[in-house]
């Protein structure tokens, strides 16, 4: 790195004073939307006349995410009149009791339009779409019942576009269910994307738990289906601002010329959560933060930020570029791990004024657990665009604030014409806020009015909420609709999943082979272990406090 002055505290809207001739922090300048919204390149989507089969309809994901998303698509008039949903789970329910359970789930959900209220009229139209098949997913008879039910639904329909299967099941039974779906004839292979009726399968994360297991699962999938039938879902890709990364980069011409090693000092990608492990200790103890957040969400954000322009906004063109950049991430040797990563686990602390227990005291967590709940990785991308530019990725549970953002930190001006007495000038930062308060801000230096030249930082800020009243659809709504219309752009392809495991596997392997004697090493309610600050400081940078 050529710059060594980044230890100076950040200023202006990014907190901290400059120790010199500081002036009051300036409020961000709001950016307005100035033109008609263009939808010419992509007509609004509407779901097709298909049946969605949710395998694992008794689970959390169905109640908290899938059903609220489907209901809100209904409220927005985006479902085909003949669209139907079949839930499959072990509980002995009939259609009516399944509908009642889903009504309660939607009402309780905190997704957009949910939160304790429900549009009763819309629900009356939605409820008849729901049916239920009770059965054990490892039992062949379940699939025989399912096929009978599916055929009855399809016979009643004037047009039948296809079947959409959603695997909302524990990863341990992914392979079994995929085999059974295929062998029973419930979900036949369709050779071409144009084949009708279509059959698509959405597979939830985690997709495997290592490169080897992901490859093995991909092999099972490949024997059952053609790749175009498979939708590996990562809900981050359905978030509004995540999709906006591509628009920001490739629908504008001013950013791309500076989006490279000549102008960018480093990139920081943060996904901080205030929640702890919640009720998911069983899963999380086995997964840890790298499998849970980095292999999928954070690496997807990195790929969108760092990829080359695709030749078109088409599924394979976009995914080709994402895979290329993931494959360019420098492999790390086991003995170098400490220079490229920091791991952490939260101890007791305070969040929003409330005392919370440490990870090891959470229900069903091993009191000596070695599972990391925080990680920071330094990834280098060995290609022409990014050579020498570190990408710092960090994610943790029980941090002070829930925030996900990508910050592009630009290099300082080559000469120091202006300074603040202490020699510092705040660098330009372009921050893409994924959540909450989705938006984009650009921080730059300006002159303070008055005699003499003093500088301070100003911020141009675009907020989705102020401009559009927030995002209308949840990530799951976007992605379910995409799967219904056969648009796989926001889903991960086989090679993409494997490329991401290739990046994180060495970190996981190194950590699992060396016990973390220093755990817990950060208090709940803080921004992670102290050592993470020294880690990023080695590159002349410091973590942002978003
Ligand atoms: C999930 C992880 O994929 O993403 C959870 O399994 C995490 O541990 C969640 O809490 C975060 O998603 P979001 O949309 O709340 O940022």
mmCIF file of N, CA and C in Angstrom, residues 245-313:
data_model
loop_
_atom_site.group_PDB
_atom_site.id
_atom_site.type_symbol
_atom_site.label_atom_id
_atom_site.label_comp_id
_atom_site.label_asym_id
_atom_site.label_seq_id
_atom_site.Cartn_x
_atom_site.Cartn_y
_atom_site.Cartn_z
ATOM 1 N N UNK A 245 -26.310 -2.245 -6.855
ATOM 2 C CA UNK A 245 -24.861 -2.163 -7.098
ATOM 3 C C UNK A 245 -24.610 -2.235 -8.602
ATOM 4 N N UNK A 246 -25.318 -3.137 -9.261
ATOM 5 C CA UNK A 246 -25.103 -3.286 -10.697
ATOM 6 C C UNK A 246 -25.567 -2.047 -11.457
ATOM 7 N N UNK A 247 -26.703 -1.493 -11.027
ATOM 8 C CA UNK A 247 -27.210 -0.301 -11.714
ATOM 9 C C UNK A 247 -26.257 0.876 -11.482
ATOM 10 N N UNK A 248 -25.839 1.033 -10.232
ATOM 11 C CA UNK A 248 -24.916 2.129 -9.924
ATOM 12 C C UNK A 248 -23.649 2.016 -10.770
ATOM 13 N N UNK A 249 -23.116 0.818 -10.848
ATOM 14 C CA UNK A 249 -21.851 0.649 -11.570
ATOM 15 C C UNK A 249 -22.031 0.755 -13.081
ATOM 16 N N UNK A 250 -23.082 0.125 -13.597
ATOM 17 C CA UNK A 250 -23.124 -0.037 -15.055
ATOM 18 C C UNK A 250 -24.190 0.790 -15.775
ATOM 19 N N UNK A 251 -25.003 1.535 -15.018
ATOM 20 C CA UNK A 251 -25.931 2.448 -15.695
ATOM 21 C C UNK A 251 -25.399 3.877 -15.612
ATOM 22 N N UNK A 252 -24.224 4.029 -15.027
ATOM 23 C CA UNK A 252 -23.582 5.342 -14.924
ATOM 24 C C UNK A 252 -22.199 5.242 -15.540
ATOM 25 N N UNK A 253 -21.700 6.382 -16.015
ATOM 26 C CA UNK A 253 -20.354 6.288 -16.580
ATOM 27 C C UNK A 253 -19.299 6.919 -15.678
ATOM 28 N N UNK A 254 -19.732 7.584 -14.597
ATOM 29 C CA UNK A 254 -18.722 8.304 -13.814
ATOM 30 C C UNK A 254 -17.989 7.413 -12.810
ATOM 31 N N UNK A 255 -18.576 6.282 -12.437
ATOM 32 C CA UNK A 255 -17.935 5.480 -11.391
ATOM 33 C C UNK A 255 -16.901 4.501 -11.954
ATOM 34 N N UNK A 256 -17.231 3.906 -13.096
ATOM 35 C CA UNK A 256 -16.383 2.822 -13.595
ATOM 36 C C UNK A 256 -14.924 3.252 -13.834
ATOM 37 N N UNK A 257 -14.679 4.469 -14.358
ATOM 38 C CA UNK A 257 -13.272 4.850 -14.564
ATOM 39 C C UNK A 257 -12.439 4.914 -13.275
ATOM 40 N N UNK A 258 -13.095 5.088 -12.129
ATOM 41 C CA UNK A 258 -12.316 5.168 -10.879
ATOM 42 C C UNK A 258 -12.456 3.888 -10.044
ATOM 43 N N UNK A 259 -13.107 2.909 -10.589
ATOM 44 C CA UNK A 259 -13.424 1.669 -9.855
ATOM 45 C C UNK A 259 -12.277 0.670 -10.033
ATOM 46 N N UNK A 260 -11.122 1.013 -9.572
ATOM 47 C CA UNK A 260 -9.980 0.127 -9.816
ATOM 48 C C UNK A 260 -8.810 0.496 -8.909
ATOM 49 N N UNK A 261 -7.727 -0.235 -9.065
ATOM 50 C CA UNK A 261 -6.560 -0.106 -8.202
ATOM 51 C C UNK A 261 -5.909 1.279 -8.253
ATOM 52 N N UNK A 262 -6.091 2.000 -9.353
ATOM 53 C CA UNK A 262 -5.463 3.319 -9.428
ATOM 54 C C UNK A 262 -6.144 4.308 -8.501
ATOM 55 N N UNK A 263 -7.410 4.098 -8.210
ATOM 56 C CA UNK A 263 -8.165 5.079 -7.427
ATOM 57 C C UNK A 263 -8.688 4.563 -6.100
ATOM 58 N N UNK A 264 -8.847 3.256 -5.994
ATOM 59 C CA UNK A 264 -9.449 2.719 -4.760
ATOM 60 C C UNK A 264 -8.341 2.258 -3.813
ATOM 61 N N UNK A 265 -8.426 2.723 -2.580
ATOM 62 C CA UNK A 265 -7.431 2.352 -1.572
ATOM 63 C C UNK A 265 -7.769 1.001 -0.966
ATOM 64 N N UNK A 266 -9.027 0.839 -0.558
ATOM 65 C CA UNK A 266 -9.489 -0.468 -0.100
ATOM 66 C C UNK A 266 -11.010 -0.486 -0.108
ATOM 67 N N UNK A 267 -11.574 -1.654 0.071
ATOM 68 C CA UNK A 267 -13.031 -1.798 0.124
ATOM 69 C C UNK A 267 -13.373 -2.480 1.443
ATOM 70 N N UNK A 268 -14.405 -1.974 2.101
ATOM 71 C CA UNK A 268 -14.865 -2.605 3.360
ATOM 72 C C UNK A 268 -16.286 -3.093 3.180
ATOM 73 N N UNK A 269 -16.512 -4.337 3.480
ATOM 74 C CA UNK A 269 -17.885 -4.865 3.417
ATOM 75 C C UNK A 269 -18.250 -5.346 4.819
ATOM 76 N N UNK A 270 -19.280 -4.744 5.378
ATOM 77 C CA UNK A 270 -19.671 -5.050 6.753
ATOM 78 C C UNK A 270 -21.088 -5.616 6.781
ATOM 79 N N UNK A 271 -21.278 -6.684 7.526
ATOM 80 C CA UNK A 271 -22.647 -7.156 7.813
ATOM 81 C C UNK A 271 -22.702 -7.395 9.315
ATOM 82 N N UNK A 272 -23.170 -6.376 10.029
ATOM 83 C CA UNK A 272 -23.205 -6.470 11.487
ATOM 84 C C UNK A 272 -24.638 -6.737 11.929
ATOM 85 N N UNK A 273 -24.772 -7.599 12.910
ATOM 86 C CA UNK A 273 -26.105 -7.923 13.425
ATOM 87 C C UNK A 273 -26.135 -7.673 14.926
ATOM 88 N N UNK A 274 -27.275 -7.237 15.434
ATOM 89 C CA UNK A 274 -27.400 -7.082 16.887
ATOM 90 C C UNK A 274 -27.888 -8.384 17.522
ATOM 91 N N UNK A 275 -28.571 -9.196 16.724
ATOM 92 C CA UNK A 275 -29.097 -10.445 17.290
ATOM 93 C C UNK A 275 -27.953 -11.396 17.631
ATOM 94 N N UNK A 276 -28.219 -12.289 18.571
ATOM 95 C CA UNK A 276 -27.250 -13.328 18.883
ATOM 96 C C UNK A 276 -27.601 -14.558 18.057
ATOM 97 N N UNK A 277 -27.403 -15.711 18.655
ATOM 98 C CA UNK A 277 -27.631 -16.936 17.887
ATOM 99 C C UNK A 277 -29.120 -17.290 17.855
ATOM 100 N N UNK A 278 -29.938 -16.562 18.601
ATOM 101 C CA UNK A 278 -31.385 -16.792 18.694
ATOM 102 C C UNK A 278 -31.680 -18.234 19.057
ATOM 103 N N UNK A 279 -32.669 -18.840 18.374
ATOM 104 C CA UNK A 279 -33.017 -20.223 18.735
ATOM 105 C C UNK A 279 -32.322 -21.225 17.813
ATOM 106 N N UNK A 280 -31.248 -20.769 17.135
ATOM 107 C CA UNK A 280 -30.669 -21.634 16.094
ATOM 108 C C UNK A 280 -29.331 -22.245 16.495
ATOM 109 N N UNK A 281 -29.135 -22.453 17.803
ATOM 110 C CA UNK A 281 -27.826 -22.919 18.263
ATOM 111 C C UNK A 281 -27.420 -24.233 17.583
ATOM 112 N N UNK A 282 -28.383 -25.123 17.398
ATOM 113 C CA UNK A 282 -28.075 -26.423 16.796
ATOM 114 C C UNK A 282 -27.371 -26.245 15.463
ATOM 115 N N UNK A 283 -27.945 -25.386 14.643
ATOM 116 C CA UNK A 283 -27.355 -25.122 13.329
ATOM 117 C C UNK A 283 -26.066 -24.310 13.459
ATOM 118 N N UNK A 284 -26.118 -23.249 14.270
ATOM 119 C CA UNK A 284 -25.018 -22.292 14.293
ATOM 120 C C UNK A 284 -23.749 -22.895 14.892
ATOM 121 N N UNK A 285 -23.904 -23.746 15.883
ATOM 122 C CA UNK A 285 -22.733 -24.389 16.478
ATOM 123 C C UNK A 285 -21.932 -25.135 15.414
ATOM 124 N N UNK A 286 -22.621 -25.724 14.467
ATOM 125 C CA UNK A 286 -21.958 -26.471 13.389
ATOM 126 C C UNK A 286 -21.448 -25.537 12.297
ATOM 127 N N UNK A 287 -22.122 -24.409 12.128
ATOM 128 C CA UNK A 287 -21.804 -23.543 10.990
ATOM 129 C C UNK A 287 -20.747 -22.498 11.369
ATOM 130 N N UNK A 288 -21.079 -21.610 12.296
ATOM 131 C CA UNK A 288 -20.172 -20.496 12.604
ATOM 132 C C UNK A 288 -20.326 -19.409 11.552
ATOM 133 N N UNK A 289 -19.735 -18.265 11.843
ATOM 134 C CA UNK A 289 -20.010 -17.082 11.041
ATOM 135 C C UNK A 289 -19.511 -17.189 9.595
ATOM 136 N N UNK A 290 -18.430 -17.924 9.362
ATOM 137 C CA UNK A 290 -17.894 -17.939 7.993
ATOM 138 C C UNK A 290 -18.814 -18.721 7.060
ATOM 139 N N UNK A 291 -19.266 -19.881 7.542
ATOM 140 C CA UNK A 291 -20.216 -20.626 6.702
ATOM 141 C C UNK A 291 -21.544 -19.896 6.611
ATOM 142 N N UNK A 292 -21.948 -19.279 7.718
ATOM 143 C CA UNK A 292 -23.283 -18.677 7.783
ATOM 144 C C UNK A 292 -23.387 -17.390 6.962
ATOM 145 N N UNK A 293 -22.360 -16.574 6.974
ATOM 146 C CA UNK A 293 -22.473 -15.243 6.348
ATOM 147 C C UNK A 293 -21.474 -14.980 5.219
ATOM 148 N N UNK A 294 -20.260 -15.538 5.324
ATOM 149 C CA UNK A 294 -19.226 -15.174 4.349
ATOM 150 C C UNK A 294 -19.337 -15.983 3.059
ATOM 151 N N UNK A 295 -19.505 -17.296 3.220
ATOM 152 C CA UNK A 295 -19.501 -18.145 2.026
ATOM 153 C C UNK A 295 -20.564 -17.690 1.032
ATOM 154 N N UNK A 296 -21.628 -17.133 1.541
ATOM 155 C CA UNK A 296 -22.736 -16.756 0.674
ATOM 156 C C UNK A 296 -22.855 -15.229 0.586
ATOM 157 N N UNK A 297 -23.476 -14.610 1.627
ATOM 158 C CA UNK A 297 -23.858 -13.196 1.506
ATOM 159 C C UNK A 297 -22.664 -12.274 1.244
ATOM 160 N N UNK A 298 -21.625 -12.368 2.072
ATOM 161 C CA UNK A 298 -20.530 -11.399 1.927
ATOM 162 C C UNK A 298 -19.750 -11.595 0.630
ATOM 163 N N UNK A 299 -19.544 -12.842 0.259
ATOM 164 C CA UNK A 299 -18.810 -13.055 -1.000
ATOM 165 C C UNK A 299 -19.656 -12.647 -2.212
ATOM 166 N N UNK A 300 -20.958 -12.767 -2.090
ATOM 167 C CA UNK A 300 -21.804 -12.289 -3.187
ATOM 168 C C UNK A 300 -21.703 -10.767 -3.306
ATOM 169 N N UNK A 301 -21.663 -10.092 -2.164
ATOM 170 C CA UNK A 301 -21.519 -8.630 -2.215
ATOM 171 C C UNK A 301 -20.168 -8.252 -2.809
ATOM 172 N N UNK A 302 -19.145 -8.992 -2.396
ATOM 173 C CA UNK A 302 -17.811 -8.729 -2.963
ATOM 174 C C UNK A 302 -17.828 -8.946 -4.481
ATOM 175 N N UNK A 303 -18.444 -10.039 -4.911
ATOM 176 C CA UNK A 303 -18.441 -10.355 -6.343
ATOM 177 C C UNK A 303 -19.129 -9.251 -7.148
ATOM 178 N N UNK A 304 -20.260 -8.758 -6.652
ATOM 179 C CA UNK A 304 -20.971 -7.706 -7.391
ATOM 180 C C UNK A 304 -20.174 -6.405 -7.412
ATOM 181 N N UNK A 305 -19.447 -6.156 -6.330
ATOM 182 C CA UNK A 305 -18.667 -4.925 -6.247
ATOM 183 C C UNK A 305 -17.439 -4.991 -7.155
ATOM 184 N N UNK A 306 -16.847 -6.174 -7.235
ATOM 185 C CA UNK A 306 -15.535 -6.266 -7.887
ATOM 186 C C UNK A 306 -15.576 -6.818 -9.307
ATOM 187 N N UNK A 307 -16.717 -7.377 -9.724
ATOM 188 C CA UNK A 307 -16.732 -8.062 -11.024
ATOM 189 C C UNK A 307 -16.548 -7.101 -12.202
ATOM 190 N N UNK A 308 -16.167 -7.646 -13.335
ATOM 191 C CA UNK A 308 -16.073 -6.863 -14.568
ATOM 192 C C UNK A 308 -17.489 -6.647 -15.117
ATOM 193 N N UNK A 309 -17.673 -5.636 -15.968
ATOM 194 C CA UNK A 309 -19.013 -5.433 -16.543
ATOM 195 C C UNK A 309 -19.442 -6.659 -17.353
ATOM 196 N N UNK A 310 -20.625 -7.192 -17.105
ATOM 197 C CA UNK A 310 -21.084 -8.313 -17.934
ATOM 198 C C UNK A 310 -21.494 -7.798 -19.319
ATOM 199 N N UNK A 311 -21.533 -8.676 -20.300
ATOM 200 C CA UNK A 311 -21.895 -8.193 -21.641
ATOM 201 C C UNK A 311 -23.370 -7.834 -21.725
ATOM 202 N N UNK A 312 -24.191 -8.396 -20.845
ATOM 203 C CA UNK A 312 -25.619 -8.055 -20.821
ATOM 204 C C UNK A 312 -26.143 -8.335 -19.435
ATOM 205 N N UNK A 313 -27.313 -7.780 -19.125
ATOM 206 C CA UNK A 313 -27.921 -8.056 -17.824
ATOM 207 C C UNK A 313 -28.739 -9.337 -17.970
#
